[in-house]
Structure formats: C-alpha cells, structure tokens
Short mmCIF file of C-alpha atoms and ligand atoms in Angstrom, two decimals:
data_model
loop_
_atom_site.label_atom_id
_atom_site.label_comp_id
_atom_site.label_asym_id
_atom_site.label_seq_id
_atom_site.Cartn_x
_atom_site.Cartn_y
_atom_site.Cartn_z
CA MET O 1484 -29.69 -13.71 127.81
CA SER O 1485 -26.43 -13.01 125.31
CA GLU O 1486 -24.47 -9.89 126.10
CA THR O 1487 -24.69 -9.74 122.13
CA VAL O 1488 -27.66 -8.14 122.66
CA LEU O 1489 -29.04 -5.80 125.92
CA TYR O 1490 -31.95 -5.68 127.54
CA GLU O 1491 -33.14 -2.85 129.70
CA THR O 1492 -36.68 -1.25 130.53
CA ARG O 1493 -36.86 2.82 131.15
CA GLY O 1494 -40.95 2.93 132.52
CA PRO O 1495 -42.96 0.93 130.39
CA VAL O 1496 -40.19 1.13 127.05
CA ALA O 1497 -38.31 -2.03 126.70
CA VAL O 1498 -34.47 -1.19 124.65
CA VAL O 1499 -33.25 -4.17 122.83
CA THR O 1500 -29.21 -2.87 122.18
CA MET O 1501 -27.30 -4.50 119.41
CA ASN O 1502 -24.27 -4.57 121.04
CA ARG O 1503 -21.05 -5.44 118.20
CA PRO O 1504 -20.18 -2.19 117.96
CA ALA O 1505 -16.70 -3.08 116.73
CA VAL O 1506 -17.99 -4.65 113.56
CA ARG O 1507 -21.02 -2.33 113.36
CA ASN O 1508 -22.82 -4.26 115.07
CA ALA O 1509 -22.89 -7.22 112.33
CA GLN O 1510 -25.75 -9.48 112.20
CA ASN O 1511 -24.57 -12.91 113.12
CA ALA O 1512 -27.04 -15.79 113.75
CA VAL O 1513 -26.55 -16.02 117.44
CA MET O 1514 -27.40 -12.24 117.37
CA THR O 1515 -30.35 -13.08 115.55
CA PHE O 1516 -31.68 -15.62 118.03
CA ALA O 1517 -30.62 -13.21 121.03
CA LEU O 1518 -32.57 -10.45 118.85
CA ASP O 1519 -35.74 -12.50 119.07
CA ALA O 1520 -35.30 -13.50 122.70
CA ALA O 1521 -34.92 -9.98 123.74
CA PHE O 1522 -38.17 -8.88 122.03
CA THR O 1523 -40.48 -11.78 123.01
CA ARG O 1524 -39.59 -11.13 126.79
CA ALA O 1525 -40.56 -7.29 126.33
CA LEU O 1526 -43.89 -9.04 124.63
CA GLN O 1527 -44.93 -11.03 127.44
CA ASP O 1528 -44.00 -8.08 130.03
CA ASP O 1529 -47.72 -6.56 130.93
CA ALA O 1530 -45.40 -3.49 132.39
CA VAL O 1531 -43.84 -3.07 128.64
CA GLY O 1532 -46.07 -0.77 126.22
CA VAL O 1533 -44.07 0.09 123.62
CA ILE O 1534 -40.47 -1.51 121.86
CA VAL O 1535 -36.94 -0.21 120.62
CA LEU O 1536 -34.81 -1.27 118.70
CA ALA O 1537 -30.68 0.29 119.35
CA GLY O 1538 -27.45 -0.47 117.98
CA SER O 1539 -24.39 0.41 120.64
CA GLY O 1540 -21.12 2.00 119.43
CA ASP O 1541 -21.73 4.50 116.24
CA HIS O 1542 -23.75 3.02 113.81
CA PHE O 1543 -27.37 0.84 113.95
CA SER O 1544 -25.73 -2.26 112.25
CA ALA O 1545 -23.56 -2.80 108.90
CA GLY O 1546 -26.03 -5.17 107.66
CA HIS O 1547 -25.71 -9.09 108.50
CA ASP O 1548 -21.89 -10.89 109.12
CA ILE O 1549 -20.27 -11.38 106.32
CA GLY O 1550 -16.99 -11.77 107.84
CA THR O 1551 -15.90 -11.53 111.20
CA PRO O 1552 -14.40 -14.79 113.56
CA GLU O 1553 -17.82 -15.09 114.74
CA ARG O 1554 -20.00 -15.66 110.87
CA ASP O 1555 -21.57 -18.47 112.18
CA ILE O 1556 -23.70 -19.30 109.04
CA HIS O 1557 -22.79 -23.44 108.93
CA LYS O 1558 -24.39 -23.03 112.51
CA SER O 1559 -27.32 -24.93 113.32
CA PHE O 1560 -29.64 -23.72 115.36
CA ALA O 1561 -33.67 -24.59 115.92
CA ARG O 1562 -35.89 -22.42 114.08
CA VAL O 1563 -37.97 -20.73 115.20
CA SER O 1564 -40.30 -18.79 113.00
CA THR O 1565 -40.36 -21.90 109.90
CA MET O 1566 -41.02 -25.44 109.67
CA TRP O 1567 -37.97 -26.00 108.28
CA TRP O 1568 -35.41 -28.61 108.48
CA GLU O 1569 -31.63 -27.99 108.72
CA HIS O 1570 -29.47 -25.63 106.88
CA GLU O 1571 -26.24 -27.44 107.85
CA GLY O 1572 -24.74 -29.93 104.97
CA LYS O 1573 -27.36 -29.61 102.59
CA PRO O 1574 -26.30 -29.28 99.05
CA GLY O 1575 -26.55 -26.73 96.34
CA ALA O 1576 -29.04 -23.92 96.67
CA GLU O 1577 -30.59 -25.73 99.47
CA ASN O 1578 -28.67 -24.91 101.82
CA LEU O 1579 -29.06 -21.00 101.25
CA PHE O 1580 -32.38 -21.00 100.44
CA VAL O 1581 -33.49 -23.20 104.11
CA ARG O 1582 -31.21 -20.95 105.92
CA GLU O 1583 -32.31 -17.47 104.55
CA GLN O 1584 -36.06 -18.16 104.65
CA GLU O 1585 -35.64 -18.96 108.07
CA LEU O 1586 -33.03 -16.52 109.55
CA TYR O 1587 -33.68 -13.48 107.10
CA LEU O 1588 -37.52 -13.14 106.32
CA GLY O 1589 -38.78 -15.78 108.40
CA MET O 1590 -37.53 -13.96 111.52
CA CYS O 1591 -38.22 -10.33 109.89
CA ARG O 1592 -42.04 -11.07 109.18
CA ARG O 1593 -42.03 -12.32 113.12
CA TRP O 1594 -40.88 -9.34 114.10
CA ARG O 1595 -42.84 -7.01 112.00
CA GLU O 1596 -45.91 -8.91 113.26
CA MET O 1597 -44.80 -8.09 116.64
CA PRO O 1598 -48.31 -6.79 118.26
CA LYS O 1599 -46.44 -3.94 120.64
CA PRO O 1600 -45.18 -0.41 118.31
CA VAL O 1601 -41.78 -0.83 117.71
CA VAL O 1602 -39.41 2.33 117.56
CA ALA O 1603 -36.33 2.13 115.37
CA MET O 1604 -33.80 4.39 116.26
CA VAL O 1605 -30.77 4.77 113.99
CA GLN O 1606 -27.70 6.16 113.79
CA GLY O 1607 -24.76 5.98 111.78
CA ALA O 1608 -24.95 2.93 108.75
CA CYS O 1609 -28.12 1.70 108.44
CA VAL O 1610 -26.90 -1.07 105.59
CA ALA O 1611 -28.56 -3.85 103.94
CA GLY O 1612 -29.68 -6.70 106.52
CA GLY O 1613 -29.52 -3.43 108.99
CA LEU O 1614 -32.03 -1.82 106.75
CA MET O 1615 -34.15 -5.08 107.20
CA LEU O 1616 -34.21 -4.89 111.01
CA ALA O 1617 -35.74 -0.82 110.63
CA TRP O 1618 -37.76 -1.56 107.92
CA THR O 1619 -39.90 -4.18 110.39
CA CYS O 1620 -40.15 -1.28 113.09
CA ASP O 1621 -43.14 0.80 113.61
CA LEU O 1622 -41.10 4.11 113.02
CA ILE O 1623 -37.77 4.52 112.35
CA ILE O 1624 -36.07 7.80 114.09
CA ALA O 1625 -33.21 8.85 112.69
CA SER O 1626 -30.18 10.81 114.35
CA ASP O 1627 -29.12 13.19 111.06
CA ASP O 1628 -25.36 11.41 110.73
CA ALA O 1629 -27.83 8.09 109.82
CA PHE O 1630 -27.44 6.69 106.18
CA PHE O 1631 -29.93 4.14 104.42
CA ALA O 1632 -28.57 2.00 102.03
CA ASP O 1633 -28.84 -1.50 100.06
CA PRO O 1634 -25.52 -2.56 98.16
CA VAL O 1635 -25.94 -5.62 96.91
CA MET O 1636 -26.47 -5.39 93.61
CA LYS O 1637 -22.54 -5.07 93.99
CA MET O 1638 -22.60 -8.49 94.92
CA GLY O 1639 -24.85 -9.06 91.32
CA ILE O 1640 -28.20 -9.17 93.93
CA PRO O 1641 -31.37 -7.58 93.31
CA GLY O 1642 -31.96 -6.18 96.98
CA VAL O 1643 -32.66 -7.89 100.80
CA GLU O 1644 -33.44 -10.84 101.61
CA TYR O 1645 -37.19 -8.74 103.58
CA PHE O 1646 -37.49 -6.66 99.75
CA ALA O 1647 -39.99 -3.90 100.95
CA HIS O 1648 -37.96 -1.46 99.30
CA PRO O 1649 -40.97 -0.36 96.96
CA TYR O 1650 -43.31 0.04 99.75
CA VAL O 1651 -41.14 2.45 101.84
CA MET O 1652 -40.38 4.58 98.99
CA SER O 1653 -41.80 5.16 95.31
CA PRO O 1654 -40.62 2.20 92.64
CA ARG O 1655 -38.79 4.59 90.50
CA GLN O 1656 -36.27 5.70 93.58
CA ALA O 1657 -36.67 2.15 94.95
CA LYS O 1658 -34.63 1.00 91.06
CA GLU O 1659 -32.46 4.13 91.73
CA PHE O 1660 -31.65 3.01 95.28
CA LEU O 1661 -30.78 -0.95 94.02
CA PHE O 1662 -29.07 0.61 91.04
CA LEU O 1663 -26.60 2.52 92.05
CA GLY O 1664 -26.33 1.14 95.94
CA GLU O 1665 -25.11 4.81 97.54
CA ARG O 1666 -25.94 5.90 100.25
CA MET O 1667 -28.86 7.85 101.18
CA PRO O 1668 -28.78 10.27 103.93
CA ALA O 1669 -31.30 10.83 107.01
CA ALA O 1670 -32.75 13.98 106.05
CA GLU O 1671 -33.02 12.25 102.07
CA ALA O 1672 -34.66 9.63 104.08
CA HIS O 1673 -36.93 11.65 105.40
CA ARG O 1674 -38.38 13.54 102.96
CA ILE O 1675 -39.24 10.69 100.92
CA GLY O 1676 -41.61 9.29 103.84
CA MET O 1677 -39.14 6.18 104.29
CA ILE O 1678 -38.76 7.34 108.20
CA ASN O 1679 -40.72 9.31 110.92
CA ARG O 1680 -37.99 12.10 112.23
CA VAL O 1681 -34.10 13.26 111.99
CA VAL O 1682 -32.36 14.25 115.05
CA PRO O 1683 -29.51 16.16 115.65
CA ARG O 1684 -27.50 13.10 116.96
CA ALA O 1685 -27.02 14.50 120.85
CA SER O 1686 -30.32 14.27 120.87
CA LEU O 1687 -31.36 11.14 119.19
CA GLU O 1688 -31.80 8.77 122.53
CA ALA O 1689 -34.09 11.41 123.91
CA GLU O 1690 -36.43 12.47 121.40
CA THR O 1691 -36.84 8.51 120.78
CA LEU O 1692 -38.08 7.14 124.37
CA GLY O 1693 -40.05 10.32 124.29
CA VAL O 1694 -41.75 8.82 121.65
CA ALA O 1695 -41.63 5.33 122.48
CA THR O 1696 -43.30 7.18 126.03
CA ARG O 1697 -45.66 9.02 125.01
CA ILE O 1698 -47.01 5.86 122.81
CA ALA O 1699 -47.37 3.49 125.72
CA ALA O 1700 -49.68 5.65 127.08
CA MET O 1701 -52.36 4.66 124.69
CA PRO O 1702 -54.06 1.86 125.02
CA ARG O 1703 -52.38 -1.45 124.63
CA PHE O 1704 -55.58 -3.85 122.32
CA GLY O 1705 -55.46 -0.37 120.49
CA LEU O 1706 -51.92 0.04 119.67
CA ALA O 1707 -52.03 -3.99 118.40
CA LEU O 1708 -55.19 -3.33 116.52
CA ALA O 1709 -54.23 0.04 114.68
CA LYS O 1710 -50.97 -1.86 114.19
CA LYS O 1711 -51.68 -5.18 112.13
CA ALA O 1712 -54.53 -2.49 110.29
CA ILE O 1713 -51.66 -0.54 108.73
CA ASN O 1714 -49.63 -4.51 108.39
CA GLN O 1715 -52.91 -5.75 106.99
CA ALA O 1716 -53.39 -2.99 104.67
CA GLU O 1717 -49.74 -2.91 103.39
CA ASP O 1718 -50.04 -7.07 102.77
CA ARG O 1719 -53.02 -5.93 100.22
CA MET O 1720 -51.34 -3.68 98.63
CA GLY O 1721 -48.92 -6.35 97.66
CA LEU O 1722 -46.02 -6.25 100.36
CA ARG O 1723 -46.07 -9.75 101.51
CA ASP O 1724 -46.72 -11.50 98.20
CA THR O 1725 -43.57 -9.54 96.83
CA MET O 1726 -41.33 -10.46 99.32
CA ASP O 1727 -42.63 -14.27 98.20
CA ALA O 1728 -41.85 -13.27 94.68
CA THR O 1729 -38.53 -11.11 95.13
CA PHE O 1730 -37.36 -13.93 97.80
CA ALA O 1731 -37.04 -16.83 94.60
CA LEU O 1732 -35.19 -13.60 92.21
CA HIS O 1733 -33.17 -13.24 95.46
CA HIS O 1734 -32.71 -17.08 95.43
CA VAL O 1735 -31.47 -16.97 91.85
CA ALA O 1736 -28.93 -14.78 92.20
CA HIS O 1737 -26.76 -16.71 94.57
CA ALA O 1738 -27.31 -19.29 93.08
CA HIS O 1739 -25.88 -18.19 90.20
CA ASN O 1740 -22.88 -16.55 91.86
CA ALA O 1741 -21.72 -19.81 93.20
CA MET O 1742 -21.51 -21.20 90.34
CA THR O 1743 -20.05 -18.52 88.08
CA SER O 1744 -17.91 -17.01 90.93
CA THR O 1745 -16.20 -18.72 94.05
CA ASP O 1746 -19.21 -18.25 96.39
CA HIS O 1747 -22.56 -17.01 96.46
CA LEU O 1748 -22.26 -13.40 97.85
CA ALA O 1749 -19.98 -13.43 94.06
CA GLY O 1750 -16.69 -13.41 96.54
CA GLN O 1751 -17.45 -10.31 98.38
CA ASP O 1752 -16.27 -9.39 101.95
CA ALA O 1753 -17.57 -5.98 103.73
CA LYS O 1754 -14.30 -4.46 102.42
CA SER O 1755 -14.67 -4.75 99.42
CA MET O 1756 -18.07 -3.91 100.05
CA ALA O 1757 -17.44 -0.89 100.97
CA LYS O 1758 -14.72 -0.22 98.28
CA GLY O 1759 -15.54 2.38 95.25
CA LEU O 1760 -19.87 3.12 97.09
CA LYS O 1761 -20.57 6.51 96.93
ZN1 ZN S 505 -29.39 -14.05 100.98
#
C-alpha cells in the first residue's frame, strides 16, 4: 500500500491515516485509491470491528489537491465506484463530470455505505474535500482546535461534490456556511449537532480509540444493520436525491468557470483560496 495512507490495527480498531502532512493531507487520486484499499482491507478483516479515519500532522485535511506537485487530475485510473469511462483526454464538461462522478461523489458514497462503523478523528483544518471525508463517517470526534469550512463559493461553486450540507446542519445554517465560506469552530459544530464530541487536542486520540473500541465490542452484524437503518433514513429524507441534483449544479458552475475564466476553479489555487477568509 502507498505510504500516502497508513494502516495499522489497535486491537479491534483499524486506524487509516491520511499521510501528506506537509500539504495538510491534500487529497489527490493516489490518496483516494489508497484510502479505498485501506477501507477494503479493514472490511475484509474479521478481527476489525471499527475503522478510525485520521490525518497525520496538525490538520485532518485541507481538501482536494488543487496545486501540489503531486496533483494528478489528468491521470487515468481504473474505476472502482462507477462504470464511467476514462476522463483522461475527454473534452469540455465531460472530462470533469466523469472524473468527479467516480473520484468524489462515487467514492464518498461507497465509503458511506461501508458496513463497519467509521469514526473520523479530526484536528485542525477539515475543509472542502476534507469535510466530505469526515461527513461520510458515522461519528465525528474533534479536538478543540478543529474547524470546518466549505469555502468553494470563492470559486463560484455551490458547495463540494458530496452535498450533505442541509442534512448535517439546518438549511439556514447551511446557507450561511456556503454563502460566507467561513470557518465553523469545533465547539459550534458540536452545538449544532454536526459532530459528536469535542475534546482537548492532547486527548483526541485516546478519546477516539476509546469510543471506537467500545463500539467494536458490539455485535458486528447488528452494527451493520443499525448503520444501514440510519443511512436509509437519511436517504428517505432526500439525501441521495439532493446530492444527485446538486452534483449537476456543481458542474454547471465548473463549466461556467471554464467558459469565463482560466479554468474550472475560476483561477483559484490553494493560496488564493486561503486569502481573505475568516
Ligand atoms: Zn468539483
């Protein structure tokens, strides 16, 4: 397995760690497929009851890779979550639509449906694409220095690809979150019910592993059924349909950007995105 993602077991808990700390665990395609391989390994191991998703270094994840030397948006890869054809070399909106269907929406939905419980362990930045990863998890435990943001309005985009915003917070809060793109501190995320617990940074790992280990003591199949029950309820509340509908709007925004600026991200990069946002 690539060292972009680390895998270890602590008793009945598999800890899957994003490992690009120098770039705040920016997620490229290599990392996405390494995460998928790590989750698959944990699912197939009967000794593993619960999975913890973590990020190495000071931040959980700053989001999708939009500018490191290892950015790999034009590279082809075998499909895992969809039956779409290769995006590489395809013209116009087709290229990005196909790529993001597989890599972002498809993969996140696939991971949300993992039958074993997954706990996100979040410190520092949990931004945009990082938010998507945390939201696919069943529980989110954060340190008091963690913050959450989806600042893609700066690119003129109505939210990240995995559009769970009006389900993980109220619709009115979701509008403020999207319109302003500002950071939501862990304490506020906890107050509105978006995350389960906030603990001091020094006890984040012990708290997360403690919760994960206690869940892992419960019956495996029962946990899978409980997870499915809640996920089905969210889907009946419209989560899945909302994501499909919003994915189309997301790609109108990408196409509009490509037609009116230098690229599908409205010419923004990691540096310009960080500028001027609270
Ligand atoms: Zn996109």
